[in-house]
Short mmCIF file of C-alpha atoms in Angstrom, two decimals:
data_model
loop_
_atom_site.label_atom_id
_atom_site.label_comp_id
_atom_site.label_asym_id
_atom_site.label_seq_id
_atom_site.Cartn_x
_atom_site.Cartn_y
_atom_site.Cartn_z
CA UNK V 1 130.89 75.98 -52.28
CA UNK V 2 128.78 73.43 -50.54
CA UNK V 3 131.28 70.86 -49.80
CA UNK V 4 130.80 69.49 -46.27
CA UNK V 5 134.36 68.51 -44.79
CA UNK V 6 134.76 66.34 -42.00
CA UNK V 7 135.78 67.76 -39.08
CA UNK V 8 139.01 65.37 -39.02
CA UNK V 9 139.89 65.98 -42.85
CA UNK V 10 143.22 67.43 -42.31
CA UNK V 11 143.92 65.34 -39.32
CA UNK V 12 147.65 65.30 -38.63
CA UNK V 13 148.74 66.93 -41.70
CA UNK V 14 151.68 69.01 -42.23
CA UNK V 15 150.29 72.27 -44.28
CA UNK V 16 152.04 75.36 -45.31
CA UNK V 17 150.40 78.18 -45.90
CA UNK V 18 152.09 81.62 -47.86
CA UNK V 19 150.26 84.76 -46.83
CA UNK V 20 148.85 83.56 -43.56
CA UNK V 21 149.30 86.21 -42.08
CA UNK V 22 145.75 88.41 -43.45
CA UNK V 23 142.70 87.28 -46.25
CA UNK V 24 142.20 84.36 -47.66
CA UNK V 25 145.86 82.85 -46.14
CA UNK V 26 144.84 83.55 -42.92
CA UNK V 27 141.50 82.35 -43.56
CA UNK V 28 142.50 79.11 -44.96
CA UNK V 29 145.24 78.57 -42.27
CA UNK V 30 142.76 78.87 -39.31
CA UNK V 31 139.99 76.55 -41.63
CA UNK V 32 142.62 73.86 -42.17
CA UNK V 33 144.09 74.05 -38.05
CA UNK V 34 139.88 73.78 -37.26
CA UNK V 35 140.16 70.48 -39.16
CA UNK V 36 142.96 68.81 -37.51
CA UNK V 37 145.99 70.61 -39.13
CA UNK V 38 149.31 71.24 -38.28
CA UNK V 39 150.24 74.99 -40.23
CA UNK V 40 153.48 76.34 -41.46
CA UNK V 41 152.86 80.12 -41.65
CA UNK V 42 154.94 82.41 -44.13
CA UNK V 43 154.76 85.68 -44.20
CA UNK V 44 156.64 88.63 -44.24
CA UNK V 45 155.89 90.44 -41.10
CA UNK V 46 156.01 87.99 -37.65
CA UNK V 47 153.79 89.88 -35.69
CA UNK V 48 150.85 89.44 -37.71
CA UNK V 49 152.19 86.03 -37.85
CA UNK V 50 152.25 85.56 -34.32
CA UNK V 51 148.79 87.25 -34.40
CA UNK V 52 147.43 84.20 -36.54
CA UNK V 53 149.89 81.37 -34.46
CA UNK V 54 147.95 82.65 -31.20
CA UNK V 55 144.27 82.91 -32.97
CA UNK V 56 145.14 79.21 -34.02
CA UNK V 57 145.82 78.20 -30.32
CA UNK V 58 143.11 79.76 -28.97
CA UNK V 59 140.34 77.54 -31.13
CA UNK V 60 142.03 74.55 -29.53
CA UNK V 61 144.27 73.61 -33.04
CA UNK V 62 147.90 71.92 -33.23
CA UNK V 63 150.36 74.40 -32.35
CA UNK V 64 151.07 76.14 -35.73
CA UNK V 65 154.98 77.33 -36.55
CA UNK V 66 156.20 80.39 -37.91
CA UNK V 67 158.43 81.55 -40.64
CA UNK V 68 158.82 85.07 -41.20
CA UNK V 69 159.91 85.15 -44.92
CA UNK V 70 159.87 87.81 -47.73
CA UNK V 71 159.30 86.49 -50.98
CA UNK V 72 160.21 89.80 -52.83
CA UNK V 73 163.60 90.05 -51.77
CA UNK V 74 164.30 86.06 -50.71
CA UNK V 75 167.41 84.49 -52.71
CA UNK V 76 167.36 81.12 -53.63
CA UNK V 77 169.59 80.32 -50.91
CA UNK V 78 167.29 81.32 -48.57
CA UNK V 79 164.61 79.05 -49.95
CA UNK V 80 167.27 76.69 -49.64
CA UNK V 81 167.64 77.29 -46.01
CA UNK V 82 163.85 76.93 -45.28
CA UNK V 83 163.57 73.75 -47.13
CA UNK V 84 165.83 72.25 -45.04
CA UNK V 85 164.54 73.81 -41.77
CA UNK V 86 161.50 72.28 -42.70
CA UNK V 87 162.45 68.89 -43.56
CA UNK V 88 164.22 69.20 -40.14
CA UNK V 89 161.81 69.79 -38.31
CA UNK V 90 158.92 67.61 -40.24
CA UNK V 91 160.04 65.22 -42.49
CA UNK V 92 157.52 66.07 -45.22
CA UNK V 93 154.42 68.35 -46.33
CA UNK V 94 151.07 67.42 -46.67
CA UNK V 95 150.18 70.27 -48.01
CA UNK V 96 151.10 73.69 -50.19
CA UNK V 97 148.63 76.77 -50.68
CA UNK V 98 150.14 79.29 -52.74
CA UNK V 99 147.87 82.55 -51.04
CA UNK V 100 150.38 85.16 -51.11
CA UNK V 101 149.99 87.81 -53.63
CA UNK V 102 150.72 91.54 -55.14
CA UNK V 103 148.25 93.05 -56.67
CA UNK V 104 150.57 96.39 -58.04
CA UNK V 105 148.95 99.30 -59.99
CA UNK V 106 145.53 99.25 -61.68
CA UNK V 107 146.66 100.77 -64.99
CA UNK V 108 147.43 100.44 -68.87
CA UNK V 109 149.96 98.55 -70.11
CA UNK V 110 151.47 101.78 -71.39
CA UNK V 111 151.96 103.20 -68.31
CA UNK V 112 152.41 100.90 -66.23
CA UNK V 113 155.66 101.32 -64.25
CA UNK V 114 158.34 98.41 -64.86
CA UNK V 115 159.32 98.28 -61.12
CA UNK V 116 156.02 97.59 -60.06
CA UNK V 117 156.05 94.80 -62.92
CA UNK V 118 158.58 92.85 -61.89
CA UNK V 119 157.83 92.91 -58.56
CA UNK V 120 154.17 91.46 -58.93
CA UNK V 121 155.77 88.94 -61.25
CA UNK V 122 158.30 87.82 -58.89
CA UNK V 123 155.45 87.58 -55.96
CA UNK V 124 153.26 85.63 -58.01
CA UNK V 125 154.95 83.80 -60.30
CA UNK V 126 158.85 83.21 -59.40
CA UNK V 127 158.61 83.24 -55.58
CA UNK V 128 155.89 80.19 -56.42
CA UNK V 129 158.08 78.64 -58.21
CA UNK V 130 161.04 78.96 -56.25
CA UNK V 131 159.18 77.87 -53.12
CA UNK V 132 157.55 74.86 -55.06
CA UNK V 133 161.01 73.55 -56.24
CA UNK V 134 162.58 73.20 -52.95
CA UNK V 135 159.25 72.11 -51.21
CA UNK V 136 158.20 69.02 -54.08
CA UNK V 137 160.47 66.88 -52.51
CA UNK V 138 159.28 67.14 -49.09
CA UNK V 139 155.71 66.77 -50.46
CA UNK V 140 156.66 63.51 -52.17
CA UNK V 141 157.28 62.29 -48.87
CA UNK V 142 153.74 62.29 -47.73
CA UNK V 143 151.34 59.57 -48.50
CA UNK V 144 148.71 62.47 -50.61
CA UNK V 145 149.85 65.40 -51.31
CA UNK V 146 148.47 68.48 -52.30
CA UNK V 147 149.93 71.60 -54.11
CA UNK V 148 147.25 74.63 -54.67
CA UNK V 149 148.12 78.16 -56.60
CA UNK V 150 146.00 81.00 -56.38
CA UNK V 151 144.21 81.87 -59.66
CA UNK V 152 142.00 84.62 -60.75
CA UNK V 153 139.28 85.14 -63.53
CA UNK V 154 142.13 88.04 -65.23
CA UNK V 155 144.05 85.12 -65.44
CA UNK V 156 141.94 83.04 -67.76
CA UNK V 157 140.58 86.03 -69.61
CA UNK V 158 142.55 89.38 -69.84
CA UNK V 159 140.81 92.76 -68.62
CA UNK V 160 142.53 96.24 -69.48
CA UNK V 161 144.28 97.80 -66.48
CA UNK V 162 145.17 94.48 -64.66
CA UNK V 163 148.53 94.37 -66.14
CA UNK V 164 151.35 92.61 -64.49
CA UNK V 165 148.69 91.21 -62.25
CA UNK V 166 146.67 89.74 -64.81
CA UNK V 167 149.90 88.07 -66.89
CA UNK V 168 151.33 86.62 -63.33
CA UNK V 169 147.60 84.72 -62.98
CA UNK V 170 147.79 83.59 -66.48
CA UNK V 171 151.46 82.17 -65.68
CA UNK V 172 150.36 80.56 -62.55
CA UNK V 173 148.30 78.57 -64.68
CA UNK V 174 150.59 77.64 -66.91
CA UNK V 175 152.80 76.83 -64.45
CA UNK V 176 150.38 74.53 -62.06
CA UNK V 177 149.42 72.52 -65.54
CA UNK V 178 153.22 71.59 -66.43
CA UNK V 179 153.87 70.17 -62.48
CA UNK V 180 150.16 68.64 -62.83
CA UNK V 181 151.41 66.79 -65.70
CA UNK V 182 155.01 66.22 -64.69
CA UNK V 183 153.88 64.80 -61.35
CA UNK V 184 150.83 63.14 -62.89
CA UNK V 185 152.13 59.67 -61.72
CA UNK V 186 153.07 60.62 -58.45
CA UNK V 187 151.18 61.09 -54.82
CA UNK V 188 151.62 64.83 -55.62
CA UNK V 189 148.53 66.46 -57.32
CA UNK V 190 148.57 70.10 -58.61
CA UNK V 191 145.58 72.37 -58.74
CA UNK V 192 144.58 76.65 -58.66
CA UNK V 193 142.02 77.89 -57.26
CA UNK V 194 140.47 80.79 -58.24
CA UNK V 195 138.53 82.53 -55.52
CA UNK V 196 136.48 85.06 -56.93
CA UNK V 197 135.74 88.52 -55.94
CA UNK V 198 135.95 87.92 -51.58
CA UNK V 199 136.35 90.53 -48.82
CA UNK V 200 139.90 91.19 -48.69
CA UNK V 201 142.30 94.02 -48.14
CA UNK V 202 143.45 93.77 -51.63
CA UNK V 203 140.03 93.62 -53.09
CA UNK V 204 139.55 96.88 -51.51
CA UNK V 205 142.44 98.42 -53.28
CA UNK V 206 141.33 97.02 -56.77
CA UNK V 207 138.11 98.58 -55.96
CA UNK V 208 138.05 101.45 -53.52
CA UNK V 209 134.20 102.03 -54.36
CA UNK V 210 132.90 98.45 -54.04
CA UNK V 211 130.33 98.20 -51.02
CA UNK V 212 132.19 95.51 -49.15
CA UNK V 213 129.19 93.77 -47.96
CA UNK V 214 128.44 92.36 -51.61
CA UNK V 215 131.39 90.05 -51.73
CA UNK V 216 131.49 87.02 -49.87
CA UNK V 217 134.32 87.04 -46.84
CA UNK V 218 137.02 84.58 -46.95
CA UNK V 219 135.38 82.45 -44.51
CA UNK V 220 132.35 81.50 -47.26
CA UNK V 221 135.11 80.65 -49.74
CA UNK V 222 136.37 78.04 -47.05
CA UNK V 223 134.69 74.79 -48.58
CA UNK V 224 136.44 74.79 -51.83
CA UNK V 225 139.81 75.44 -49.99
CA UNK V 226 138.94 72.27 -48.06
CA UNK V 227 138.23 70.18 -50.55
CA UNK V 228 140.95 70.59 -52.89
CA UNK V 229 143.27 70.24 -50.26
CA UNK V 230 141.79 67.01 -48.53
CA UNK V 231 141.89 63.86 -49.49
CA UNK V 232 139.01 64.18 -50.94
CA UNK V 233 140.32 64.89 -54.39
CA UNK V 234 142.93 63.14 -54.43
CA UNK V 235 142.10 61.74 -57.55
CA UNK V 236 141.94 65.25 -59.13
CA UNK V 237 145.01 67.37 -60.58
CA UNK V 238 145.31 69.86 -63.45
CA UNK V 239 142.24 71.82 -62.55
CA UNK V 240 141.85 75.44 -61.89
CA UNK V 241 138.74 75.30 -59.25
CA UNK V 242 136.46 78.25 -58.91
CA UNK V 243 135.51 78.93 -55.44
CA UNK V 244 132.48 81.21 -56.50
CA UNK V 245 131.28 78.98 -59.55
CA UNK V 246 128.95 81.48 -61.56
CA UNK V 247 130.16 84.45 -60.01
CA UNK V 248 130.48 87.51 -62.78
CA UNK V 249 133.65 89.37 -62.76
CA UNK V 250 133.82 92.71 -61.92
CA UNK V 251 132.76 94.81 -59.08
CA UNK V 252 129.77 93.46 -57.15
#
């Protein structure tokens, strides 16, 4: 949290970004433009896209790209197809943060609906993966690379209600150790970061009663996003980083 990034800590580098196009993705994608960045946006609707593309050239950043890309209903061809679009048009990533997400229905297991299940699962967990596989080696390419997965404390330690939410955190662990430690020799490090209770849209519909103005706003969560992304921790891989160290779970 009190990491102080140099202004040039991202100079040049190729980033993607999944979600960009609201919370913490968005956040992160203007943060990492403001520090010399060139972003890949994903997302699935291109206006909000364009939304971000434009707030990005307005600060004065690298012109950012956009990609317009569901992950619920993308088939591995299409993954396919962006991969090589991307290697196209780049050559290689710097940089992967995992910020998409679906949070699904607050409820027991018991009644949770299996639709809903496999569709946070396959948000979460498989489009990550999918996207990973066919991005790894364009991120070999580059020099230092970094690969980040969004975490969350239900995925370290289980809560009742969070369901399929909760088990798609836990997997994204799982799944960020094994490439930590399959890539553990390479220019490729692997890392989650948890982010903590923050001022999002989804937030709001885990907890419709929560006064807002408790949680910190993406923006505060920023330094941690930096850090594990620049080459400042380059050495560093395997680690799920908390971007609100402390912080209790639970509403604020």
């Amino acid at each position: 949290m009190h990491y102080q990034a140099p202004s040039d800590l991202l100079n040049q580098k190729i980033i993607m970004v999944t979600g960009a196009s609201d919370g913490i993705g968005k956040e992160a994608a203007l943060t990492y433009a403001r520090h010399g960045a060139r972003l890949i946006l994903l997302g699935r609707t291109e206006s909000k896209l364009l939304q971000v593309q434009q707030a990005i050239a307005q600060q004065g950043s690298l012109q950012a790209t956009v990609y317009a890309f569901d992950l619920l209903n993308a088939k591995p061809a299409d993954y396919k197809t962006l991969a090589e679009k991307i290697a196209k048009e780049y050559g290689h990533l710097d940089g992967l943060l995992h910020s998409a997400g679906l949070l699904g229905e607050i409820t027991p297991l018991a009644e949770q609906d299996p639709e809903q299940w496999n569709q946070v699962m396959h948000v979460n967990l498989n489009a990550g993966f999918m996207l990973t596989q066919v991005m790894i080696p364009l991120l070999l390419q580059a020099p230092k690379a970094s690969l980040i997965f969004t975490s969350s404390g239900v995925g370290r330690r289980g809560r009742r209600g969070w369901g399929a939410y909760s088990v798609s955190k836990f997997a994204t662990e799982g799944l960020m150790q094994v490439l930590a430690d399959e890539y553990q020799d390479s220019n490729l490090r692997v890392n989650c970061i948890n982010p903590g209770g923050t001022r999002t849209s989804m937030r709001a519909s885990a907890f419709p009663e929560e006064n807002p103005n408790n949680l910190k706003t993406p923006a505060d969560i920023m330094p941690t996003y930096l850090y594990v992304m620049g080459d400042d921790s380059q050495n560093e891989s395997g680690i799920s980083f908390d971007a609100q160290p402390g912080r209790k779970p639970g509403p604020a």
